[in-house]
mmCIF file of C-alpha atoms and ligand atoms in Angstrom:
data_model
loop_
_atom_site.group_PDB
_atom_site.id
_atom_site.type_symbol
_atom_site.label_atom_id
_atom_site.label_comp_id
_atom_site.label_asym_id
_atom_site.label_seq_id
_atom_site.Cartn_x
_atom_site.Cartn_y
_atom_site.Cartn_z
ATOM 1 C CA MET Y 124 77.829 91.434 125.896
ATOM 2 C CA ASP Y 125 77.389 94.580 123.839
ATOM 3 C CA GLN Y 126 76.268 94.021 120.313
ATOM 4 C CA LYS Y 127 78.397 95.545 117.588
ATOM 5 C CA ARG Y 128 76.128 97.646 115.385
ATOM 6 C CA LEU Y 129 77.025 97.400 111.728
ATOM 7 C CA ALA Y 130 76.451 99.290 108.504
ATOM 8 C CA ILE Y 131 77.150 97.178 105.456
ATOM 9 C CA LEU Y 132 77.837 99.314 102.414
ATOM 10 C CA GLY Y 133 77.492 97.168 99.320
ATOM 11 C CA SER Y 134 75.439 94.468 101.050
ATOM 12 C CA THR Y 135 74.385 92.688 97.857
ATOM 13 C CA GLY Y 136 77.916 92.089 96.525
ATOM 14 C CA SER Y 137 80.171 89.133 97.189
ATOM 15 C CA ILE Y 138 81.688 90.471 100.441
ATOM 16 C CA GLY Y 139 78.371 91.982 101.554
ATOM 17 C CA THR Y 140 76.416 88.724 101.242
ATOM 18 C CA GLN Y 141 79.176 86.731 102.942
ATOM 19 C CA THR Y 142 79.252 89.271 105.785
ATOM 20 C CA LEU Y 143 75.497 88.932 106.300
ATOM 21 C CA ASP Y 144 75.807 85.178 106.221
ATOM 22 C CA ILE Y 145 78.357 85.381 109.062
ATOM 23 C CA VAL Y 146 76.341 87.935 111.030
ATOM 24 C CA SER Y 147 73.287 85.648 110.931
ATOM 25 C CA LYS Y 148 75.281 83.037 112.870
ATOM 26 C CA TYR Y 149 76.157 85.421 115.741
ATOM 27 C CA PRO Y 150 72.889 87.234 116.559
ATOM 28 C CA GLU Y 151 74.069 88.000 120.098
ATOM 29 C CA ARG Y 152 77.207 89.767 118.830
ATOM 30 C CA PHE Y 153 76.140 91.780 115.820
ATOM 31 C CA SER Y 154 73.144 93.774 114.716
ATOM 32 C CA ILE Y 155 72.586 95.190 111.264
ATOM 33 C CA ASP Y 156 71.607 98.864 111.325
ATOM 34 C CA ILE Y 157 72.199 99.922 107.743
ATOM 35 C CA LEU Y 158 72.280 98.104 104.413
ATOM 36 C CA THR Y 159 73.115 99.785 101.127
ATOM 37 C CA ALA Y 160 73.216 98.589 97.528
ATOM 38 C CA ASN Y 161 73.701 100.091 94.099
ATOM 39 C CA ASN Y 162 71.112 98.394 91.904
ATOM 40 C CA ASN Y 163 70.319 94.924 93.171
ATOM 41 C CA ILE Y 164 66.973 95.852 94.627
ATOM 42 C CA ASP Y 165 65.451 92.365 94.912
ATOM 43 C CA LEU Y 166 68.303 91.072 97.025
ATOM 44 C CA LEU Y 167 68.297 94.255 99.126
ATOM 45 C CA ILE Y 168 64.577 93.762 99.815
ATOM 46 C CA SER Y 169 65.048 90.184 100.960
ATOM 47 C CA GLN Y 170 68.045 91.183 103.112
ATOM 48 C CA ALA Y 171 65.982 93.958 104.726
ATOM 49 C CA ARG Y 172 63.184 91.471 105.451
ATOM 50 C CA GLU Y 173 65.593 89.046 107.065
ATOM 51 C CA PHE Y 174 67.778 91.450 109.087
ATOM 52 C CA LEU Y 175 65.335 94.300 109.788
ATOM 53 C CA PRO Y 176 67.882 97.131 109.706
ATOM 54 C CA ASP Y 177 66.977 100.668 110.826
ATOM 55 C CA ALA Y 178 67.597 101.926 107.316
ATOM 56 C CA VAL Y 179 68.320 100.799 103.776
ATOM 57 C CA VAL Y 180 69.706 102.882 100.916
ATOM 58 C CA ILE Y 181 69.534 102.175 97.207
ATOM 59 C CA SER Y 182 72.118 104.297 95.403
ATOM 60 C CA ASN Y 183 70.252 104.300 92.102
ATOM 61 C CA ASP Y 184 67.157 106.497 92.759
ATOM 62 C CA ASP Y 185 65.199 104.797 89.956
ATOM 63 C CA HIS Y 186 64.535 101.913 92.337
ATOM 64 C CA TYR Y 187 63.439 104.049 95.285
ATOM 65 C CA LYS Y 188 59.688 103.736 94.843
ATOM 66 C CA LYS Y 189 59.702 99.975 94.470
ATOM 67 C CA LEU Y 190 61.975 99.594 97.495
ATOM 68 C CA LYS Y 191 59.758 101.858 99.597
ATOM 69 C CA ASP Y 192 56.563 100.045 98.544
ATOM 70 C CA GLU Y 193 57.974 96.599 99.124
ATOM 71 C CA LEU Y 194 59.166 97.451 102.632
ATOM 72 C CA SER Y 195 56.159 99.580 103.640
ATOM 73 C CA ASP Y 196 54.937 96.967 106.166
ATOM 74 C CA LEU Y 197 58.263 97.048 108.049
ATOM 75 C CA PRO Y 198 59.782 99.624 110.427
ATOM 76 C CA VAL Y 199 62.698 100.146 108.018
ATOM 77 C CA LYS Y 200 63.550 103.646 106.782
ATOM 78 C CA VAL Y 201 64.164 103.795 103.055
ATOM 79 C CA PHE Y 202 66.518 106.233 101.313
ATOM 80 C CA ALA Y 203 67.986 106.692 97.846
ATOM 81 C CA GLY Y 204 71.133 108.232 96.410
ATOM 82 C CA VAL Y 205 74.820 108.082 97.307
ATOM 83 C CA GLU Y 206 74.598 111.203 99.497
ATOM 84 C CA SER Y 207 72.167 109.357 101.770
ATOM 85 C CA VAL Y 208 74.789 106.677 102.393
ATOM 86 C CA GLU Y 209 77.233 109.319 103.528
ATOM 87 C CA GLN Y 210 74.707 111.081 105.741
ATOM 88 C CA LEU Y 211 73.497 107.885 107.374
ATOM 89 C CA VAL Y 212 76.908 106.535 108.361
ATOM 90 C CA VAL Y 213 77.650 109.879 109.985
ATOM 91 C CA THR Y 214 74.389 110.399 111.861
ATOM 92 C CA SER Y 215 73.495 106.884 113.035
ATOM 93 C CA SER Y 216 74.964 105.269 116.124
ATOM 94 C CA ILE Y 217 76.671 102.353 114.387
ATOM 95 C CA ASP Y 218 80.014 101.034 115.665
ATOM 96 C CA MET Y 219 81.483 99.665 112.484
ATOM 97 C CA VAL Y 220 81.159 100.270 108.763
ATOM 98 C CA VAL Y 221 81.857 97.337 106.478
ATOM 99 C CA ALA Y 222 83.004 99.087 103.301
ATOM 100 C CA ALA Y 223 82.281 96.508 100.623
ATOM 101 C CA MET Y 224 81.265 98.634 97.652
ATOM 102 C CA VAL Y 225 83.027 98.111 94.352
ATOM 103 C CA GLY Y 226 85.600 100.565 93.055
ATOM 104 C CA TYR Y 227 85.904 104.305 93.502
ATOM 105 C CA SER Y 228 82.324 104.707 94.790
ATOM 106 C CA GLY Y 229 83.563 103.598 98.215
ATOM 107 C CA LEU Y 230 85.667 106.683 98.775
ATOM 108 C CA ARG Y 231 83.247 109.328 100.042
ATOM 109 C CA PRO Y 232 81.223 107.205 102.462
ATOM 110 C CA THR Y 233 84.429 105.721 103.898
ATOM 111 C CA VAL Y 234 85.989 109.132 104.482
ATOM 112 C CA ALA Y 235 82.744 110.319 106.091
ATOM 113 C CA ALA Y 236 82.677 107.256 108.373
ATOM 114 C CA ILE Y 237 86.271 107.781 109.487
ATOM 115 C CA LYS Y 238 85.544 111.430 110.239
ATOM 116 C CA ALA Y 239 82.540 110.345 112.294
ATOM 117 C CA GLY Y 240 84.772 108.077 114.383
ATOM 118 C CA LYS Y 241 83.430 104.722 113.170
ATOM 119 C CA SER Y 242 85.635 101.651 112.876
ATOM 120 C CA ILE Y 243 86.069 100.570 109.299
ATOM 121 C CA ALA Y 244 86.248 97.001 108.060
ATOM 122 C CA LEU Y 245 87.698 97.774 104.656
ATOM 123 C CA ALA Y 246 87.028 95.454 101.743
ATOM 124 C CA ASN Y 247 87.070 98.273 99.202
ATOM 125 C CA LYS Y 248 90.773 98.554 98.360
ATOM 126 C CA GLU Y 249 90.220 101.264 95.732
ATOM 127 C CA THR Y 250 89.494 103.725 98.549
ATOM 128 C CA LEU Y 251 93.040 103.464 99.902
ATOM 129 C CA VAL Y 252 94.535 103.322 96.425
ATOM 130 C CA VAL Y 253 92.883 106.584 95.450
ATOM 131 C CA ALA Y 254 93.206 108.493 98.709
ATOM 132 C CA GLY Y 255 95.654 106.576 100.902
ATOM 133 C CA GLU Y 256 97.663 109.626 101.900
ATOM 134 C CA LEU Y 257 94.615 111.607 102.894
ATOM 135 C CA ILE Y 258 92.902 108.719 104.678
ATOM 136 C CA SER Y 259 95.911 107.550 106.648
ATOM 137 C CA SER Y 260 96.529 111.061 107.971
ATOM 138 C CA LEU Y 261 92.838 111.285 108.967
ATOM 139 C CA VAL Y 262 93.055 107.916 110.710
ATOM 140 C CA ARG Y 263 96.170 108.993 112.625
ATOM 141 C CA GLU Y 264 94.665 112.343 113.573
ATOM 142 C CA LEU Y 265 91.333 110.896 114.758
ATOM 143 C CA ARG Y 266 92.849 107.689 116.172
ATOM 144 C CA SER Y 267 90.247 105.674 114.314
ATOM 145 C CA GLU Y 268 90.942 102.224 112.970
ATOM 146 C CA ILE Y 269 90.813 100.507 109.636
ATOM 147 C CA ILE Y 270 90.727 96.730 109.746
ATOM 148 C CA PRO Y 271 91.443 95.226 106.358
ATOM 149 C CA VAL Y 272 89.133 92.565 104.962
ATOM 150 C CA ASP Y 273 91.433 91.809 102.027
ATOM 151 C CA SER Y 274 92.934 88.372 102.805
ATOM 152 C CA GLU Y 275 96.568 89.452 102.271
ATOM 153 C CA HIS Y 276 96.238 92.538 104.450
ATOM 154 C CA SER Y 277 94.317 90.658 107.094
ATOM 155 C CA ALA Y 278 97.250 88.216 107.119
ATOM 156 C CA ILE Y 279 99.770 91.039 107.562
ATOM 157 C CA MET Y 280 97.699 92.546 110.337
ATOM 158 C CA GLN Y 281 97.434 89.183 112.098
ATOM 159 C CA CYS Y 282 101.239 88.808 111.873
ATOM 160 C CA LEU Y 283 101.684 92.289 113.345
ATOM 161 C CA VAL Y 284 99.432 91.876 116.382
ATOM 162 C CA GLY Y 285 101.647 92.212 119.464
ATOM 163 C CA GLU Y 286 104.586 93.501 117.402
ATOM 164 C CA HIS Y 287 103.920 97.243 117.484
ATOM 165 C CA GLU Y 288 107.238 97.994 119.213
ATOM 166 C CA ASN Y 289 109.150 96.040 116.593
ATOM 167 C CA THR Y 290 110.517 97.064 113.230
ATOM 168 C CA VAL Y 291 109.301 95.467 110.046
ATOM 169 C CA GLU Y 292 111.951 95.021 107.386
ATOM 170 C CA LYS Y 293 109.571 94.159 104.585
ATOM 171 C CA ILE Y 294 106.374 92.319 103.763
ATOM 172 C CA THR Y 295 105.626 89.724 101.104
ATOM 173 C CA LEU Y 296 102.189 89.757 99.523
ATOM 174 C CA THR Y 297 101.272 86.440 97.988
ATOM 175 C CA ALA Y 298 99.355 86.239 94.709
ATOM 176 C CA SER Y 299 97.631 83.183 93.272
ATOM 177 C CA GLY Y 300 98.663 84.271 89.786
ATOM 178 C CA GLY Y 301 95.057 83.980 88.634
ATOM 179 C CA PRO Y 302 93.746 81.797 85.823
ATOM 180 C CA PHE Y 303 96.413 82.888 83.278
ATOM 181 C CA ARG Y 304 99.571 82.410 85.314
ATOM 182 C CA ASN Y 305 101.176 80.133 82.720
ATOM 183 C CA PHE Y 306 99.789 81.797 79.593
ATOM 184 C CA THR Y 307 102.103 83.373 77.032
ATOM 185 C CA GLU Y 308 101.602 86.990 75.971
ATOM 186 C CA LYS Y 309 100.154 85.727 72.722
ATOM 187 C CA GLN Y 310 97.620 83.550 74.539
ATOM 188 C CA LEU Y 311 96.749 86.411 76.873
ATOM 189 C CA ALA Y 312 95.831 88.639 73.935
ATOM 190 C CA THR Y 313 92.819 86.473 73.051
ATOM 191 C CA VAL Y 314 91.393 85.419 76.426
ATOM 192 C CA THR Y 315 87.683 86.089 76.927
ATOM 193 C CA PRO Y 316 85.899 87.719 79.875
ATOM 194 C CA GLU Y 317 84.380 84.319 80.714
ATOM 195 C CA GLU Y 318 87.826 82.756 81.008
ATOM 196 C CA ALA Y 319 89.096 85.682 83.062
ATOM 197 C CA LEU Y 320 86.161 85.417 85.462
ATOM 198 C CA ARG Y 321 86.995 81.808 86.300
ATOM 199 C CA HIS Y 322 89.410 82.192 89.204
ATOM 200 C CA PRO Y 323 91.095 78.961 90.328
ATOM 201 C CA ASN Y 324 90.934 79.543 94.124
ATOM 202 C CA TRP Y 325 88.710 82.429 95.144
ATOM 203 C CA GLU Y 326 84.998 83.155 94.651
ATOM 204 C CA MET Y 327 84.764 86.879 93.938
ATOM 205 C CA GLY Y 328 82.839 89.624 92.170
ATOM 206 C CA ASN Y 329 83.444 90.505 88.483
ATOM 207 C CA LYS Y 330 85.659 93.575 88.885
ATOM 208 C CA ILE Y 331 88.054 91.902 91.310
ATOM 209 C CA SER Y 332 88.144 88.677 89.285
ATOM 210 C CA ILE Y 333 89.318 90.566 86.188
ATOM 211 C CA ASP Y 334 91.785 92.533 88.329
ATOM 212 C CA SER Y 335 93.122 89.236 89.683
ATOM 213 C CA ALA Y 336 93.567 87.783 86.228
ATOM 214 C CA SER Y 337 95.427 90.904 85.048
ATOM 215 C CA MET Y 338 97.460 91.205 88.310
ATOM 216 C CA MET Y 339 96.085 94.725 88.779
ATOM 217 C CA ASN Y 340 94.470 93.414 91.938
ATOM 218 C CA LYS Y 341 97.921 92.713 93.356
ATOM 219 C CA GLY Y 342 99.086 96.134 92.219
ATOM 220 C CA LEU Y 343 96.195 97.787 94.043
ATOM 221 C CA GLU Y 344 96.969 95.651 97.085
ATOM 222 C CA VAL Y 345 100.590 96.836 97.075
ATOM 223 C CA ILE Y 346 99.350 100.427 97.250
ATOM 224 C CA GLU Y 347 96.773 99.478 99.881
ATOM 225 C CA ALA Y 348 99.505 97.838 102.007
ATOM 226 C CA ARG Y 349 101.729 100.883 101.776
ATOM 227 C CA TRP Y 350 99.055 103.001 103.477
ATOM 228 C CA LEU Y 351 97.665 100.444 105.898
ATOM 229 C CA PHE Y 352 101.053 99.535 107.331
ATOM 230 C CA ASP Y 353 103.045 102.715 106.651
ATOM 231 C CA LEU Y 354 105.664 101.068 104.419
ATOM 232 C CA LYS Y 355 107.931 102.338 101.677
ATOM 233 C CA PRO Y 356 107.394 100.901 98.183
ATOM 234 C CA ASP Y 357 110.643 98.903 98.340
ATOM 235 C CA GLN Y 358 109.528 97.257 101.586
ATOM 236 C CA ILE Y 359 106.749 95.484 99.681
ATOM 237 C CA GLU Y 360 107.360 92.445 97.484
ATOM 238 C CA VAL Y 361 105.001 90.179 95.619
ATOM 239 C CA ILE Y 362 105.418 86.459 95.061
ATOM 240 C CA ILE Y 363 103.207 84.021 93.198
ATOM 241 C CA HIS Y 364 101.865 81.244 95.385
ATOM 242 C CA PRO Y 365 99.347 79.287 93.304
ATOM 243 C CA GLN Y 366 97.797 77.332 96.197
ATOM 244 C CA SER Y 367 96.664 80.512 98.068
ATOM 245 C CA ILE Y 368 97.352 78.963 101.463
ATOM 246 C CA ILE Y 369 99.946 81.395 102.807
ATOM 247 C CA HIS Y 370 98.037 84.660 102.678
ATOM 248 C CA SER Y 371 101.070 86.913 103.236
ATOM 249 C CA LEU Y 372 104.275 87.261 105.298
ATOM 250 C CA VAL Y 373 106.033 89.816 107.487
ATOM 251 C CA HIS Y 374 109.839 89.919 107.741
ATOM 252 C CA PHE Y 375 111.199 91.466 110.942
ATOM 253 C CA VAL Y 376 114.577 93.113 111.563
ATOM 254 C CA ASP Y 377 115.938 90.091 113.416
ATOM 255 C CA GLY Y 378 115.539 87.942 110.302
ATOM 256 C CA SER Y 379 112.467 86.171 111.601
ATOM 257 C CA VAL Y 380 109.459 85.787 109.318
ATOM 258 C CA LYS Y 381 105.819 85.353 110.286
ATOM 259 C CA ALA Y 382 103.218 84.047 107.870
ATOM 260 C CA GLN Y 383 99.478 83.585 108.190
ATOM 261 C CA LEU Y 384 97.942 80.469 106.656
ATOM 262 C CA GLY Y 385 94.465 79.184 106.023
ATOM 263 C CA LEU Y 386 92.126 77.900 103.362
ATOM 264 C CA PRO Y 387 91.298 80.440 100.646
ATOM 265 C CA ASP Y 388 87.934 81.486 102.053
ATOM 266 C CA MET Y 389 86.970 85.166 102.298
ATOM 267 C CA ARG Y 390 84.820 84.421 105.313
ATOM 268 C CA LEU Y 391 88.005 84.081 107.399
ATOM 269 C CA PRO Y 392 89.252 87.655 106.933
ATOM 270 C CA ILE Y 393 85.666 88.942 107.231
ATOM 271 C CA ILE Y 394 85.176 87.182 110.585
ATOM 272 C CA TYR Y 395 88.558 88.416 111.813
ATOM 273 C CA ALA Y 396 87.643 92.019 110.966
ATOM 274 C CA LEU Y 397 84.163 91.790 112.506
ATOM 275 C CA GLY Y 398 85.368 90.216 115.729
ATOM 276 C CA PHE Y 399 88.681 92.088 116.095
ATOM 277 C CA PRO Y 400 90.516 91.920 118.442
ATOM 278 C CA GLU Y 401 88.731 88.714 119.364
ATOM 279 C CA ARG Y 402 88.690 85.519 117.311
ATOM 280 C CA LEU Y 403 85.236 84.000 116.970
ATOM 281 C CA ASP Y 404 84.451 80.291 117.001
ATOM 282 C CA THR Y 405 83.466 79.040 113.567
ATOM 283 C CA GLU Y 406 82.287 75.859 111.936
ATOM 284 C CA LEU Y 407 84.270 76.595 108.786
ATOM 285 C CA PRO Y 408 86.265 73.789 107.144
ATOM 286 C CA ARG Y 409 89.645 73.329 108.816
ATOM 287 C CA PHE Y 410 92.984 73.577 107.089
ATOM 288 C CA ASP Y 411 95.168 70.480 107.194
ATOM 289 C CA LEU Y 412 98.823 70.569 106.090
ATOM 290 C CA LYS Y 413 98.524 66.949 104.981
ATOM 291 C CA ASP Y 414 96.148 68.052 102.193
ATOM 292 C CA TYR Y 415 98.866 70.355 100.860
ATOM 293 C CA GLU Y 416 102.086 68.419 100.572
ATOM 294 C CA THR Y 417 103.636 71.009 98.278
ATOM 295 C CA LEU Y 418 103.348 74.742 98.562
ATOM 296 C CA THR Y 419 105.090 76.450 95.664
ATOM 297 C CA PHE Y 420 106.356 79.962 94.932
ATOM 298 C CA GLU Y 421 107.351 81.750 91.731
ATOM 299 C CA GLN Y 422 108.583 85.172 90.644
ATOM 300 C CA VAL Y 423 106.012 87.358 88.904
ATOM 301 C CA ASP Y 424 106.744 87.957 85.234
ATOM 302 C CA LEU Y 425 106.456 91.753 85.124
ATOM 303 C CA LYS Y 426 106.858 91.839 81.355
ATOM 304 C CA LYS Y 427 103.770 89.724 80.946
ATOM 305 C CA PHE Y 428 101.785 91.262 83.798
ATOM 306 C CA ARG Y 429 102.741 94.891 83.323
ATOM 307 C CA ASN Y 430 99.841 96.104 85.463
ATOM 308 C CA LEU Y 431 101.801 95.211 88.570
ATOM 309 C CA ALA Y 432 104.795 97.229 87.380
ATOM 310 C CA LEU Y 433 102.468 100.160 86.584
ATOM 311 C CA ALA Y 434 101.035 100.038 90.098
ATOM 312 C CA PHE Y 435 104.495 100.081 91.691
ATOM 313 C CA GLU Y 436 105.393 103.077 89.493
ATOM 314 C CA ALA Y 437 102.193 104.873 90.492
ATOM 315 C CA LEU Y 438 102.941 104.241 94.143
ATOM 316 C CA ARG Y 439 106.467 105.633 93.792
ATOM 317 C CA GLU Y 440 105.150 108.686 91.938
ATOM 318 C CA GLY Y 441 102.482 109.259 94.586
ATOM 319 C CA GLY Y 442 100.121 112.261 94.594
ATOM 320 C CA ASN Y 443 97.093 111.722 92.376
ATOM 321 C CA ILE Y 444 98.828 109.141 90.125
ATOM 322 C CA PRO Y 445 97.352 106.069 91.889
ATOM 323 C CA CYS Y 446 93.927 107.739 91.525
ATOM 324 C CA ILE Y 447 94.520 108.052 87.756
ATOM 325 C CA LEU Y 448 95.684 104.435 87.579
ATOM 326 C CA ASN Y 449 92.561 103.299 89.392
ATOM 327 C CA ALA Y 450 90.132 105.331 87.267
ATOM 328 C CA ALA Y 451 91.732 104.141 84.022
ATOM 329 C CA ASN Y 452 91.657 100.569 85.279
ATOM 330 C CA GLU Y 453 87.938 100.733 86.135
ATOM 331 C CA ILE Y 454 87.186 101.922 82.596
ATOM 332 C CA ALA Y 455 89.542 99.302 81.124
ATOM 333 C CA VAL Y 456 87.959 96.430 83.076
ATOM 334 C CA ASP Y 457 84.501 97.552 82.054
ATOM 335 C CA ALA Y 458 85.576 97.781 78.403
ATOM 336 C CA PHE Y 459 87.098 94.305 78.543
ATOM 337 C CA LEU Y 460 83.992 92.828 80.170
ATOM 338 C CA ASN Y 461 81.935 94.392 77.373
ATOM 339 C CA ARG Y 462 84.302 92.993 74.744
ATOM 340 C CA ARG Y 463 85.391 96.411 73.528
ATOM 341 C CA ILE Y 464 89.083 95.769 74.126
ATOM 342 C CA GLY Y 465 91.295 92.744 74.538
ATOM 343 C CA PHE Y 466 92.882 91.593 77.774
ATOM 344 C CA MET Y 467 96.344 93.018 77.070
ATOM 345 C CA GLN Y 468 94.883 96.304 75.839
ATOM 346 C CA MET Y 469 93.648 97.064 79.341
ATOM 347 C CA THR Y 470 97.268 97.732 80.304
ATOM 348 C CA ASN Y 471 97.885 99.882 77.203
ATOM 349 C CA LEU Y 472 94.873 102.025 78.008
ATOM 350 C CA ILE Y 473 95.922 102.532 81.635
ATOM 351 C CA GLU Y 474 99.459 103.390 80.616
ATOM 352 C CA GLU Y 475 98.267 105.973 78.088
ATOM 353 C CA VAL Y 476 95.898 107.635 80.546
ATOM 354 C CA VAL Y 477 98.602 107.912 83.215
ATOM 355 C CA ALA Y 478 101.099 109.293 80.671
ATOM 356 C CA ALA Y 479 98.631 111.933 79.451
ATOM 357 C CA SER Y 480 97.581 113.139 82.914
ATOM 358 C CA GLU Y 481 98.857 115.913 85.088
ATOM 359 C CA LYS Y 482 100.408 115.113 88.445
ATOM 360 C CA ILE Y 483 99.165 116.787 91.617
ATOM 361 C CA THR Y 484 101.183 116.421 94.818
ATOM 362 C CA GLY Y 485 99.282 116.064 98.121
ATOM 363 C CA PRO Y 486 95.837 116.215 96.484
ATOM 364 C CA THR Y 487 92.729 117.206 98.465
ATOM 365 C CA LEU Y 488 89.546 115.129 98.316
ATOM 366 C CA GLU Y 489 88.118 117.588 95.767
ATOM 367 C CA GLU Y 490 91.247 117.364 93.625
ATOM 368 C CA LEU Y 491 91.050 113.580 93.730
ATOM 369 C CA GLU Y 492 87.428 113.718 92.629
ATOM 370 C CA GLU Y 493 88.368 115.991 89.751
ATOM 371 C CA THR Y 494 91.281 113.676 88.866
ATOM 372 C CA ASP Y 495 88.938 110.691 88.881
ATOM 373 C CA ARG Y 496 86.383 112.413 86.625
ATOM 374 C CA HIS Y 497 89.033 113.677 84.260
ATOM 375 C CA SER Y 498 90.864 110.334 84.018
ATOM 376 C CA ARG Y 499 87.650 108.475 83.246
ATOM 377 C CA ARG Y 500 86.791 110.941 80.492
ATOM 378 C CA LEU Y 501 90.274 110.642 79.066
ATOM 379 C CA ALA Y 502 90.134 106.840 79.214
ATOM 380 C CA LEU Y 503 86.779 106.822 77.391
ATOM 381 C CA ASP Y 504 88.143 109.163 74.702
ATOM 382 C CA LEU Y 505 91.222 107.011 74.194
ATOM 383 C CA LEU Y 506 89.047 103.916 74.130
ATOM 384 C CA LYS Y 507 87.165 105.240 71.091
ATOM 385 C CA LYS Y 508 90.462 105.484 69.224
ATOM 386 C CA MET Y 509 91.594 101.996 70.150
ATOM 387 C CA ASN Y 510 91.327 99.500 67.419
ATOM 388 C CA TYR Y 511 90.046 96.154 68.524
ATOM 389 C CA ARG Y 512 87.887 93.559 66.985
ATOM 390 C CA TRP Y 513 86.757 90.617 69.030
ATOM 391 C CA GLU Y 514 87.977 87.720 66.951
ATOM 392 C CA LEU Y 515 86.758 84.644 68.723
HETATM 393 MG MG1 MG K 133 93.341 90.091 98.186
#
């Protein structure tokens, strides 16, 4: 059997470490050729020692010397800087890129990998949010493939296997509702980062945990789904499903509905993406309906969780608006984590940035980069004017 050769971009994050954990159980199937990280040099060193990739990249050049010294006894090439990530995925003979970086930083390397004809296992949803139009036309043109690692999109894809001749009426993305599902607006105004980071069902990184609590994660997923599955905005609906067992549903034109179920464990969508189109044997805990006598569903309160409404609006507007939404959200999440603004103010900031920005239709990659830079600057300026005192 041919080994699948992998590059894991963002190997020290939550998805990256879980991917490596899976890979270590299937040495005959996968080999690790490239590992990249932003700052977490100690973990990157120990991963390089364990998996002996051809190359490692640390995005932050300050750590280059230490990384090089620590790996000098191994046949592992060491690089620094984000440009090196891009160059490596293009020039090396890997089969698949696992795009697991956080936020906007995933865009360039992912575009480069698609252009170089690599399969993409996409965990970085921001990439499709920012540049979905551009990326999906590239994917069509080059007949490359993007396999989603996001649990909801993996579910949709699994429901669509074997259905390519058939018409989808709509899809339903499920949302756990996060830790604040039953909070009032007043209660939401004073929640702390610590509370927001405590997700009831999923173990995730900081950025995505805050996005989940604010429902922006679901908003980004709506935009992601639009591009992955070529849907119109009104073909996508969101429903709260607090148990996170049904990962999403596809409604077909005949009235039939398919759903994909499983325990809330990110390793499942990761394994599906790595093995696709094959399903790999696992020892993971099994799902048993008897443990879940009641599965419940609720409408999302869009007045309380306005981020989701903002994301739908951005998707309908199109052009560079989702890119603006994403940039403003990254600044807002960071500001909330650093206690500079309150939970509800994240939405205000995003709304203001979008309202103050200029729309570009059919943006190029360069225009998106300019939009991203500009929106971040604008968000930081507006942030200085925002009045907030942490009163807890
Ligand atoms: Mg998800």
